[in-house]
Coordinates of C-alpha atoms in Angstrom, one line a residue:
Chain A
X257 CA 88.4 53.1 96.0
X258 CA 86.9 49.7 95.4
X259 CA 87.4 49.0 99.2
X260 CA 84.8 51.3 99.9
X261 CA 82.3 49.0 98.6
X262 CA 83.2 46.2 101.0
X263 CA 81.3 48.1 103.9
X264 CA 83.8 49.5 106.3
X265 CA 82.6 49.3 109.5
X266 CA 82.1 51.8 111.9
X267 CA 85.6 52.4 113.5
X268 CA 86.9 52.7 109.9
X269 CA 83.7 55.3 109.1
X270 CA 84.6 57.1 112.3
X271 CA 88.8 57.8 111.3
X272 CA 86.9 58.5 107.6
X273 CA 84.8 60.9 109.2
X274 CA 87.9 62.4 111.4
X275 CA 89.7 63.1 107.8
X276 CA 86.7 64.4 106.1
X277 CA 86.2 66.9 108.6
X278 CA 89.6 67.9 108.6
X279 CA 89.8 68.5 105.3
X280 CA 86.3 70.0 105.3
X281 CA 87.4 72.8 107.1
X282 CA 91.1 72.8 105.2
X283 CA 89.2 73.8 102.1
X284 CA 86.5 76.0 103.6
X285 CA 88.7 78.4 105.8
X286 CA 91.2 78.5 103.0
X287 CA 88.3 79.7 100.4
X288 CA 87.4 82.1 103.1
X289 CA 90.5 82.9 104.8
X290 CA 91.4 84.0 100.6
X291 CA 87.9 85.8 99.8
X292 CA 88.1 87.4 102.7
X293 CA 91.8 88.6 101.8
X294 CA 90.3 89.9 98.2
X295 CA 87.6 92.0 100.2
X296 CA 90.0 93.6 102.4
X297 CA 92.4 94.2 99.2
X298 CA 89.5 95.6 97.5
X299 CA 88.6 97.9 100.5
X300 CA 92.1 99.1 100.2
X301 CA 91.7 99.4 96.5
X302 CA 88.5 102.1 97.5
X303 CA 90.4 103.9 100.3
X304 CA 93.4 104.4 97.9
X305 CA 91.2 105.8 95.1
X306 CA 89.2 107.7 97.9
X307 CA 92.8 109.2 98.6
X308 CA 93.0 110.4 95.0
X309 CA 90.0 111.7 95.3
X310 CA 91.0 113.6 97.9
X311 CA 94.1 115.2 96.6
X312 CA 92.5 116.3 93.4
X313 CA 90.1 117.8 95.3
X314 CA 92.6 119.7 97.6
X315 CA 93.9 120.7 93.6
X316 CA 90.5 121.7 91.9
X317 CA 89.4 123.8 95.2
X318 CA 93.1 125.7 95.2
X319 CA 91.8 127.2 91.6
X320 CA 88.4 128.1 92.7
X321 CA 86.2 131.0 93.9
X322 CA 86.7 132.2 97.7
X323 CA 83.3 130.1 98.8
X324 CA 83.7 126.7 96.7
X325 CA 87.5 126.9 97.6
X326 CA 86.8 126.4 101.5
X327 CA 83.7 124.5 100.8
X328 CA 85.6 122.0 98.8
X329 CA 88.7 121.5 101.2
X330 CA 86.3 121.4 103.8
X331 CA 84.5 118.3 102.3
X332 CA 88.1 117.1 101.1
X333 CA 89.3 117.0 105.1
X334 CA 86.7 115.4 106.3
X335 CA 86.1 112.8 103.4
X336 CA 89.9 112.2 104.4
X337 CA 89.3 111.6 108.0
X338 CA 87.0 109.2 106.7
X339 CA 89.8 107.4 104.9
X340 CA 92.0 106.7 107.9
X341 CA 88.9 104.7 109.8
X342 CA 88.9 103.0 106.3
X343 CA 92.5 102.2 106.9
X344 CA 91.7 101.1 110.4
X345 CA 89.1 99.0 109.2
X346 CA 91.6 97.0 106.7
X347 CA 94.4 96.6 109.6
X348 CA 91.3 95.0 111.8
X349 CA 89.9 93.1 108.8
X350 CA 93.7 91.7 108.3
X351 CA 94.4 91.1 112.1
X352 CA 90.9 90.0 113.2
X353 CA 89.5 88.2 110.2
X354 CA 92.2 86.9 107.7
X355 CA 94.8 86.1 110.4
X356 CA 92.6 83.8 112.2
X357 CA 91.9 82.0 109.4
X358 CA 95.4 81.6 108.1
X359 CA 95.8 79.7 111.1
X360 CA 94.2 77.6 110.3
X361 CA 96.8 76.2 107.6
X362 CA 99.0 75.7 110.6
X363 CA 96.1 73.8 112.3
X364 CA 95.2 71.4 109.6
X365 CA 98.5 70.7 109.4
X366 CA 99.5 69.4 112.8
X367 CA 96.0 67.7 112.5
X368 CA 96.9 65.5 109.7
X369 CA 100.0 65.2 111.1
X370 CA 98.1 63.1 114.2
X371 CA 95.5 61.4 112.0
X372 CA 98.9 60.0 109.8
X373 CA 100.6 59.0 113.9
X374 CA 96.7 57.2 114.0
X375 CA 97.3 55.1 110.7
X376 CA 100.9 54.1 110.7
X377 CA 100.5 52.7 113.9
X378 CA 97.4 50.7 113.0
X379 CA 99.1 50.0 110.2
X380 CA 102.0 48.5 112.2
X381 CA 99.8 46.8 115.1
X382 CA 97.9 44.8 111.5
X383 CA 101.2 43.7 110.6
X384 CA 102.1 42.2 113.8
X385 CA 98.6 40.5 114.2
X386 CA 99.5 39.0 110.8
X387 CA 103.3 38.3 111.9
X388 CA 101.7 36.0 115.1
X389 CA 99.7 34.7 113.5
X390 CA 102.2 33.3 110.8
X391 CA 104.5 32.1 113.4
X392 CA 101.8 30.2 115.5
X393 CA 100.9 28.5 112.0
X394 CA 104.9 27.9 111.3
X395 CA 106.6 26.8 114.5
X396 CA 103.1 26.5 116.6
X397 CA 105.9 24.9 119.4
X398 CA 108.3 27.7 119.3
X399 CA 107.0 29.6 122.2
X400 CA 109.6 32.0 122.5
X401 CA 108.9 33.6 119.0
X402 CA 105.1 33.1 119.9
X403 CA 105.8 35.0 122.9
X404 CA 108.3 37.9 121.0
X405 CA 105.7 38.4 118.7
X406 CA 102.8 38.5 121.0
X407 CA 105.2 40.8 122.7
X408 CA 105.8 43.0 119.6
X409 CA 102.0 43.3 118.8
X410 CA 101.5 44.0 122.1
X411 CA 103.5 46.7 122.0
X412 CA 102.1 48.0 118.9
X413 CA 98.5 48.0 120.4
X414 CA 100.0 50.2 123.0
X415 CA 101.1 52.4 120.2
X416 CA 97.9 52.6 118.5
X417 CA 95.8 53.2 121.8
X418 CA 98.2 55.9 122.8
X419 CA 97.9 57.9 119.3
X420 CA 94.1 57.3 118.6
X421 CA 93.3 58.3 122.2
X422 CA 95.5 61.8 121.3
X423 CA 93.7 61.9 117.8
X424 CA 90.3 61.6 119.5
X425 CA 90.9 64.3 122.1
X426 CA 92.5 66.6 119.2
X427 CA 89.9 66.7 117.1
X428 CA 87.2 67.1 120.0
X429 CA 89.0 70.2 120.6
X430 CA 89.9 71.2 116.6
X431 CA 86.2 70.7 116.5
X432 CA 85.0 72.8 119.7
X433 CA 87.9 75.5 118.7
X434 CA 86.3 75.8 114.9
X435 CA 82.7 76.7 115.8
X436 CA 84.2 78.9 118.6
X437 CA 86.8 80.7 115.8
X438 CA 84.1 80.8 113.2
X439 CA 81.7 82.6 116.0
X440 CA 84.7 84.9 117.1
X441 CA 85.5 85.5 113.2
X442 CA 82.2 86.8 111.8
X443 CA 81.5 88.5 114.8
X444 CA 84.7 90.8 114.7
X445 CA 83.9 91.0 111.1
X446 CA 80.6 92.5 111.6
X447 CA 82.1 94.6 114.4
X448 CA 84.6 96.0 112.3
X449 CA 82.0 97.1 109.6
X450 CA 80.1 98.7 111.5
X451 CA 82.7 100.4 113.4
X452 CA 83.4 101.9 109.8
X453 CA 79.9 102.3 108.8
X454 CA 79.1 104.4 111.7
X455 CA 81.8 106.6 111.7
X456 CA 80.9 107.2 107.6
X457 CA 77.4 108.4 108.9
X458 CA 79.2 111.2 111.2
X459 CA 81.6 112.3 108.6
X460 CA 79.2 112.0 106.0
X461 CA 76.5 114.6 108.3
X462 CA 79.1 117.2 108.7
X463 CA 81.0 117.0 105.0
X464 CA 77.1 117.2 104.0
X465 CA 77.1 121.0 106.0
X466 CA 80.1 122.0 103.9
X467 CA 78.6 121.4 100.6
X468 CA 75.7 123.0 102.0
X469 CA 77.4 126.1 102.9
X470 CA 78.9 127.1 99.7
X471 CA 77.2 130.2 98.4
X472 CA 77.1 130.4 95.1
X473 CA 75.9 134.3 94.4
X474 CA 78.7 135.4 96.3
X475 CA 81.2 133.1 94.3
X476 CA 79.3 133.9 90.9
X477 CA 80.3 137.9 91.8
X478 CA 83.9 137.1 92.4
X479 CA 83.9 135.6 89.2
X480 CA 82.4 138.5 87.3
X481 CA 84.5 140.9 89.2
X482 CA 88.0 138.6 88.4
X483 CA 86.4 139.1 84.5
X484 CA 86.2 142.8 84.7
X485 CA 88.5 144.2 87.2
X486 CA 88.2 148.2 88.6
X487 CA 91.6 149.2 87.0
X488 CA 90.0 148.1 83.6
X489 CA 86.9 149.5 84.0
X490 CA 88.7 153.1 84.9
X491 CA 90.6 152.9 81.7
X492 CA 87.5 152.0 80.0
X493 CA 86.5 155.3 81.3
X494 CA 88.6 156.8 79.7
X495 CA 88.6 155.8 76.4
X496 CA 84.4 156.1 77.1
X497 CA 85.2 159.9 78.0
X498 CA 87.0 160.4 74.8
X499 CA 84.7 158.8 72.4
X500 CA 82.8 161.1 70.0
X501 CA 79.8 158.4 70.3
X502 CA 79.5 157.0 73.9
X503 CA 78.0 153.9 73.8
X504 CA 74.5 153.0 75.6
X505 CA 74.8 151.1 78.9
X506 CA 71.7 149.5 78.8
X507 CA 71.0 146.1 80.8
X508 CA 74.2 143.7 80.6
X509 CA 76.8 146.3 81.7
X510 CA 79.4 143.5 80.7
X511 CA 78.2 143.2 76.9
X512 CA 78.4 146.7 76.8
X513 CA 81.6 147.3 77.9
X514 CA 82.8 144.9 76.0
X515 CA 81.8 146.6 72.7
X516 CA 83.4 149.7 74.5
X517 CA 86.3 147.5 74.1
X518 CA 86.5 146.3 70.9
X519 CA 86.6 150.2 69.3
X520 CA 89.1 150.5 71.7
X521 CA 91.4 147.4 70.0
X522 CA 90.5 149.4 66.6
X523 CA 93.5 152.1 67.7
X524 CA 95.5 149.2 68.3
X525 CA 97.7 147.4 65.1
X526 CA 100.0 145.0 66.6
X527 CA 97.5 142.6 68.9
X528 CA 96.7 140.9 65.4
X529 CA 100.1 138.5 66.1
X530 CA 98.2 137.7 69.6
X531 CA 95.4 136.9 68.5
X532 CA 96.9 134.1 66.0
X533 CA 99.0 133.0 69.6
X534 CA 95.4 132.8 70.9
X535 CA 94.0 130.9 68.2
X536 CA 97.0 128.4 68.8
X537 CA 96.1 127.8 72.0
X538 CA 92.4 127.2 71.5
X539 CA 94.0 124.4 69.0
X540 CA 96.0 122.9 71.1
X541 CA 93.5 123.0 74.2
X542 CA 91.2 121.5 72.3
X543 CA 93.5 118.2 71.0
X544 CA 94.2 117.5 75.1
X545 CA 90.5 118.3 75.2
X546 CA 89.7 115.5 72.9
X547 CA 92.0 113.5 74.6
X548 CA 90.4 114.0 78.0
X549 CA 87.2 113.4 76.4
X550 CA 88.5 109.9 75.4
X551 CA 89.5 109.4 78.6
X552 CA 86.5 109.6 80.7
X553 CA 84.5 108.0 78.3
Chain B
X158 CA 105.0 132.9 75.6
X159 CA 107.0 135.8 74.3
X160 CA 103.6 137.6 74.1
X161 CA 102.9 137.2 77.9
X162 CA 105.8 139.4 78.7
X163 CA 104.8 142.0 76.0
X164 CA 102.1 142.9 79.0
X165 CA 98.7 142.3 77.3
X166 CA 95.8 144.7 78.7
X167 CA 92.8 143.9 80.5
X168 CA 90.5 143.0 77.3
X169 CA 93.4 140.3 76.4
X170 CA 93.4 139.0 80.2
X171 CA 89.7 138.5 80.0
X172 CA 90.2 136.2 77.0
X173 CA 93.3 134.2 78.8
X174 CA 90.6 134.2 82.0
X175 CA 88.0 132.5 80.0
X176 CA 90.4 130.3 78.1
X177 CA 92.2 129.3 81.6
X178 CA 88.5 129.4 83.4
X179 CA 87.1 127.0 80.8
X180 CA 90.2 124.7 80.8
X181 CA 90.8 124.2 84.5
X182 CA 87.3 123.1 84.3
X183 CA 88.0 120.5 81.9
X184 CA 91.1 119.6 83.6
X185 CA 89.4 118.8 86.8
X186 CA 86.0 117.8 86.1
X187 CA 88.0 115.0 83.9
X188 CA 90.1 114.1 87.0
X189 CA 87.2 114.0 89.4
X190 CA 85.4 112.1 86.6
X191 CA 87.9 109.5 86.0
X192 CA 88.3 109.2 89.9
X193 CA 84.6 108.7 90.8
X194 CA 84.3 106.3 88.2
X195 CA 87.5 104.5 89.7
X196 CA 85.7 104.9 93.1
X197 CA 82.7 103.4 92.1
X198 CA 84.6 100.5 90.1
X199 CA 86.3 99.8 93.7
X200 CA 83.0 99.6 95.1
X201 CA 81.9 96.8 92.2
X202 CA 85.0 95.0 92.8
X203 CA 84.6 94.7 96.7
X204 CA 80.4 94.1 95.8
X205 CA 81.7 91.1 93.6
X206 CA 83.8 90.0 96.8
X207 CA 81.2 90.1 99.1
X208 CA 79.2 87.9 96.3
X209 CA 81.8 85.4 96.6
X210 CA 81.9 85.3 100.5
X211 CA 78.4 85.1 100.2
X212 CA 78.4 81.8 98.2
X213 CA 81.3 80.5 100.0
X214 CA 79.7 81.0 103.0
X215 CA 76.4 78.9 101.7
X216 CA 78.7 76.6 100.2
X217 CA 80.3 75.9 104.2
X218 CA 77.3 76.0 105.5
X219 CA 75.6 73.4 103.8
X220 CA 78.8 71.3 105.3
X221 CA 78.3 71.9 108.7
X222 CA 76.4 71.0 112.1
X223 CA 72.8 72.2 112.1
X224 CA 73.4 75.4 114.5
X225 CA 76.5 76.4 112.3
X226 CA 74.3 76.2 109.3
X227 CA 71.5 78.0 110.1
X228 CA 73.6 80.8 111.9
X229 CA 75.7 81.1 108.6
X230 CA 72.5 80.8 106.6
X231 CA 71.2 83.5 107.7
X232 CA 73.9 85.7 108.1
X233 CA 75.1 85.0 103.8
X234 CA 71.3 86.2 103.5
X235 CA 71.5 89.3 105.2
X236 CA 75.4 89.6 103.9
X237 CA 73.8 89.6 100.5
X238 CA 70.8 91.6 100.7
X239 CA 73.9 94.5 101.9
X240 CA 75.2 93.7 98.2
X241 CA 71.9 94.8 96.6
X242 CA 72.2 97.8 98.4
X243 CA 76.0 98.4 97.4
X244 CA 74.6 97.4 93.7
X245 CA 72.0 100.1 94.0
X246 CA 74.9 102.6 95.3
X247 CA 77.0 101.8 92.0
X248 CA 74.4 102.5 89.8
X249 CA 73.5 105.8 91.4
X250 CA 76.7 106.6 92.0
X251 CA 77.2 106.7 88.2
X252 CA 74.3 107.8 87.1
X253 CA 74.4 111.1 89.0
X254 CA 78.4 111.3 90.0
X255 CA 79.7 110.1 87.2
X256 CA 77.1 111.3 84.1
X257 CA 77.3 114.9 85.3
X258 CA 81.2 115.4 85.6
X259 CA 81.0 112.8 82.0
X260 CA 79.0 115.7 80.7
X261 CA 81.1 118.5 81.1
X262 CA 83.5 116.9 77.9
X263 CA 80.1 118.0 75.6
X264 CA 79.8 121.2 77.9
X265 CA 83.9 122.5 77.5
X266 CA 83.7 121.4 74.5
X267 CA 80.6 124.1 72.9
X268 CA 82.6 127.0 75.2
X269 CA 85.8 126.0 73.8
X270 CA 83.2 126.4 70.1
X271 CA 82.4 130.2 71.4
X272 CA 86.1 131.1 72.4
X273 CA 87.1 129.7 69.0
X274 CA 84.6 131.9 67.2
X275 CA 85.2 135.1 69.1
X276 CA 88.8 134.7 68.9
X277 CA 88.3 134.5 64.8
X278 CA 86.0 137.1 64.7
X279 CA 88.6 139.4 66.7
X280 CA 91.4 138.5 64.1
X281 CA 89.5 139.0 61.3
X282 CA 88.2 142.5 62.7
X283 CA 92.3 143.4 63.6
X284 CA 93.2 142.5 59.4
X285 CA 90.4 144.6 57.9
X286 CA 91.7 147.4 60.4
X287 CA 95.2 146.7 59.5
X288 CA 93.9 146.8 55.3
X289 CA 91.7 150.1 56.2
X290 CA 95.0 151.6 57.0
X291 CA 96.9 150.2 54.3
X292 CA 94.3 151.2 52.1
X293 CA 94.3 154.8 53.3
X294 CA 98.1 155.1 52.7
X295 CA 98.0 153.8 49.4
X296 CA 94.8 155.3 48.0
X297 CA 94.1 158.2 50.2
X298 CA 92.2 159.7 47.5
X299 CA 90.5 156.9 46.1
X300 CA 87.2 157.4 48.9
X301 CA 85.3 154.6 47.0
X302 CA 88.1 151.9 47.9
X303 CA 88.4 153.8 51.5
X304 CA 84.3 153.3 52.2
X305 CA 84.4 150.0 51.1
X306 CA 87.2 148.9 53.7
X307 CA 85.3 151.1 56.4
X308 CA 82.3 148.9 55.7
X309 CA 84.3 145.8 55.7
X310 CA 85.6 146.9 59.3
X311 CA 82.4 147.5 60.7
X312 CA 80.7 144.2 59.6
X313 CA 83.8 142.6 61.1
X314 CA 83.5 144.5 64.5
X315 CA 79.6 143.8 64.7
X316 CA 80.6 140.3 64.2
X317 CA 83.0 140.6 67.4
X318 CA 80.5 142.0 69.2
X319 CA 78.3 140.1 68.7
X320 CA 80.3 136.8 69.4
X321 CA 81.9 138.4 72.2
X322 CA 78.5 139.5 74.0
X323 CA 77.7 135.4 73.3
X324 CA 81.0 134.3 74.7
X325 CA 80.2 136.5 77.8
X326 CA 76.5 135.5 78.4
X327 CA 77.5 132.0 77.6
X328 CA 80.7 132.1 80.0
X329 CA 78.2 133.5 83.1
X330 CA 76.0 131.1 82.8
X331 CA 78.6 128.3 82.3
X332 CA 80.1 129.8 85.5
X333 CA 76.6 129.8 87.4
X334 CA 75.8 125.6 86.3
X335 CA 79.5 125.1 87.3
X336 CA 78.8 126.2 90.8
X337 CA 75.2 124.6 91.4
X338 CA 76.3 121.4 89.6
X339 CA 79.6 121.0 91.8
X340 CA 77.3 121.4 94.9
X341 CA 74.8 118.9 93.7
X342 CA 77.2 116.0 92.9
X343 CA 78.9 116.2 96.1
X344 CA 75.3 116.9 97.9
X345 CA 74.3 113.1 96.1
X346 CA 77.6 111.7 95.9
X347 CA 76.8 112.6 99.9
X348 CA 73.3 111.2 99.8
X349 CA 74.1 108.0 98.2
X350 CA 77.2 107.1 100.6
X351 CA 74.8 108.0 103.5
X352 CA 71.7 106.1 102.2
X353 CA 74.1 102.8 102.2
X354 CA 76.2 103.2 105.1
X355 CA 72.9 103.4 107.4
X356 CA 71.4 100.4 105.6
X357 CA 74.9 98.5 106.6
X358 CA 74.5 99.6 110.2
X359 CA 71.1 98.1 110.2
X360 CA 72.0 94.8 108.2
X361 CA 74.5 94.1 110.0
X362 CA 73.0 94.8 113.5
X363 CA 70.5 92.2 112.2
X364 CA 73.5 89.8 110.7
X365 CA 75.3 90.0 114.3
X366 CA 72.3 88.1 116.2
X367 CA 72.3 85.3 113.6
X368 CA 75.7 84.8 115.0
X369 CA 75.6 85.1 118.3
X370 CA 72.8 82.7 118.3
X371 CA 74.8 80.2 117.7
X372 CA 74.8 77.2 119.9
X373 CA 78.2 76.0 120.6
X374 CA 77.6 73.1 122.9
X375 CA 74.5 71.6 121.0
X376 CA 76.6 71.8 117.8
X377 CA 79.4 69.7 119.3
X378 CA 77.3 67.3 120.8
X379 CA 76.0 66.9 117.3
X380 CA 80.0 66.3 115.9
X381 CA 80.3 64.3 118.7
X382 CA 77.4 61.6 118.3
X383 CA 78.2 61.6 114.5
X384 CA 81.8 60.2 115.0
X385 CA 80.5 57.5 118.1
X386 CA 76.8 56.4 116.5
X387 CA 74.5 54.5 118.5
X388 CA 74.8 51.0 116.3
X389 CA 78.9 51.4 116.8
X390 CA 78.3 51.6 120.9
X391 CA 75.9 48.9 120.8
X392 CA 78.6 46.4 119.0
X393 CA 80.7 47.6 121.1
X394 CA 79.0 46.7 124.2
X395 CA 79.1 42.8 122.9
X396 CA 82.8 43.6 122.3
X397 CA 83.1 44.9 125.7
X398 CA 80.6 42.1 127.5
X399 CA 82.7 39.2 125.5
X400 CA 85.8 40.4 126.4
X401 CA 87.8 38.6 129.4
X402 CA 89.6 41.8 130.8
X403 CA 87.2 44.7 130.5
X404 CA 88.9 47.9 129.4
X405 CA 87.8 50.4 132.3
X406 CA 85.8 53.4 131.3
X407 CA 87.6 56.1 133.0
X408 CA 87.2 60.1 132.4
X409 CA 87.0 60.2 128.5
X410 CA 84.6 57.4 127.2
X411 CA 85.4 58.1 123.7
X412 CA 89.2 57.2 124.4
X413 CA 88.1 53.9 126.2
X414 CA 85.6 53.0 123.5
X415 CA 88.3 53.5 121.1
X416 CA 90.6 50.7 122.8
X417 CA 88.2 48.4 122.8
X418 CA 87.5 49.1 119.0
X419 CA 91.7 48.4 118.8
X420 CA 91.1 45.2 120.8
X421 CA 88.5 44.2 118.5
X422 CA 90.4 45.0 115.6
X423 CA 92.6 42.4 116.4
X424 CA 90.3 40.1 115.2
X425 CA 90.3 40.8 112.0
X426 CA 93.1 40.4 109.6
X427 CA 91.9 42.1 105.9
X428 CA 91.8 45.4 107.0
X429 CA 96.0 45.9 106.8
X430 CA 95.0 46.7 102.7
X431 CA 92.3 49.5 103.7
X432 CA 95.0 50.8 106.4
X433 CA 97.2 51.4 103.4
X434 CA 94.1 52.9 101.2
X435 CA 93.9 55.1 104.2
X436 CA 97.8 56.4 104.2
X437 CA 97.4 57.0 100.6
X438 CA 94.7 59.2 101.3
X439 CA 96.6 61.0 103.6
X440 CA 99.2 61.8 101.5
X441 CA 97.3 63.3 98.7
X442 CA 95.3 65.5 101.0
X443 CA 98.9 66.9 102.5
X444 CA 99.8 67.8 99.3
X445 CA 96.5 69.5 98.3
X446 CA 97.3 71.5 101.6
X447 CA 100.6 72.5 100.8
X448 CA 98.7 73.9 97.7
X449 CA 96.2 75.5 99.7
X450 CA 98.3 77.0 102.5
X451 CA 100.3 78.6 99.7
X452 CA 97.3 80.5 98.1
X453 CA 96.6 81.4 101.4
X454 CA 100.1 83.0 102.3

């Protein structure tokens, strides 16, 4: 650290530089090759619950009235259609996006790997400078070890030139590669969205019609007629035939008849055991109730 | 469940159809509930994502060559203005997905409050039938004790009727919001998807041009005259004009340069210490990248 104060000149700036921009993009693509990870996860996380979404709906529509029933699935086949372009969109995201950045761990890799060929051998051609040098001060007549180690650092200068040369054209081409990747990246990213977004708009228009459709009159008299079917309204009849005081059928035809059929229960004794079976129920219905209750809230 | 077999009539299955009415209506309104809200919690987890990749991006940009900077810039800006949108789809999303289906736990619960009162007002009515008769039997001549039982009965049936005629209105009408509100939170849950889907199209059609605007080359030739600046070539050139065997500047000029540099090296001797600085350096950042790769994988 305290070397840095010493002012390293510009070659020493220039293999800084080199490692600075190495690990500029080490840390960067891995925070984005990771976020962008999470928001593909969490895009699955949506489609999965979407999927839910869609089988409860397939399960609430199977109890329901002829209209909401086919309104419902209707809705609930398209809204899945919509979930396998989600799908699609995650593979794409995963394939297109993270992939390409995950490289990139590879990449930095074999980087380093040339910038640490670059120093060694640097490293190595300083020592032999330093090795001549103390053998012209120590035997300044023995010119055969002059001329070995001349021979050795010239050698090692070879070595250096060799490896800063390939770590010079690797990183013009790490460099020219990223800004190409990074346009290629976003641009598939963007691609992919709106790939997804659009077809959301088309599925959305026609699951919008569905919803539309259902007609709720006609479902509301299913209903009422499910709650006071013909065969019981014949025996009420009946039992209205034989009654010494017929009772008025004035507006709500259900209320009515409903009166009809309590005096009718009045000639019946053993329904009282039911009605405690009913009672029961309502109990127990209502502790899941509360539970449900909990639940949502 | 013994009862079930005993063949109830139709008054009986009317009850049951209310009773099972009301609770598949809890059951599945709580589902859907608890899987919208899930839904839209997805959608706040992948909005929190793309908050992340929006200050990640910044946080890259802000490292990089002008054209990459700007390009990125702007496309975190649109990239986040899509968030505020995706907020504004949460919140409506709950507020009229999510409230409505939350609502129906009060809503069961007050039907569940009218079956529970008709159901006691029927059992009551059955006992002071059942002590009518038993009262007959045992007093048949005792008309005082007779009249007053008779009276008893026919408070207890106006009570059924009453609560019945309640329980019936109540149930229609229940029946009737059931349908309408089912249509309106799919018709907005509809709405809503729609409303940010189309503002993604257009965001992003807008976020794709800040990418492809881009410029490659100028950004490289920016890298480029950062890691050879002007004051390094000009030394160099006295390097170069001093030197007895002038390297030749062939195809690459930064690899020719960078001999020279090694030549001139040479020179200096102190530099075998910030060589090893350098190597140290190295090795921490491979480990760091280890780490990283993993997080990445």
């Amino acid at each position: 650290m305290m070397l840095l104060g010493r002012g390293l000149d510009a070659r020493d700036n220039q293999t800084r530089q080199i490692q600075d921009a190495v690990s500029n993009v080490e840390k960067h693509f891995g925070e984005l090759c990771q976020i962008f990870a999470g928001y593909v996860r969490k895009t699955a996380r949506l489609r999965d619950k979407a999927d839910l979404l869609v089988n409860e709906i397939y399960a609430y529509a199977a109890t329901e009235t002829p209209n909401l029933k086919v309104g419902l699935k209707n809705f609930a086949d398209e809204f899945s259609r919509l979930q396998d372009y989600r799908q699609a969109e995650v593979d794409r995201l995963e394939a297109k996006v993270v992939e390409p950045l995950k490289c990139y761990g590879t990449i930095v890799k074999l980087k380093r790997d040339d910038l640490k060929a670059t120093l060694t051998a640097k490293h190595r051609e300083a020592k032999q400078l330093s090795q001549l040098e103390k053998t012209r001060q120590r035997n300044p007549s023995d010119l055969h070890i002059i001329y070995q180690a001349e021979n050795e650092l010239h050698r090692a200068t070879l070595e250096t030139t060799r490896t800063t040369r390939h770590l010079e054209e690797t990183i013009d081409n790490f460099e020219k590669k990223k800004i190409k990747d990074i346009k290629n990246i976003f641009s598939e990213f963007i691609t992919i969205e709106m790939l997804f977004h659009g077809k959301a708009l088309e599925i959305y228009t026609a699951a919008y019609q569905n919803i539309q459709n259902i007609d709720e009159n006609e479902d509301l008299e299913v209903f009422r007629s499910s709650l006071y079917p013909p065969d019981y309204q014949s025996r009420l009849d009946i039992v209205r035939a034989n009654s010494k005081s017929p009772l008025q059928r004035t507006g709500s035809s259900k209320s009515s008849l409903r009166t009809v059929q309590i005096s009718h229960r009045m000639l019946r004794k053993d329904e009282e055991e039911e009605d405690e079976e009913d009672e029961d129920e309502v109990e127990e219905d209502e502790e899941d109730e509360s539970g449900a209750t909990k639940e949502v809230r």
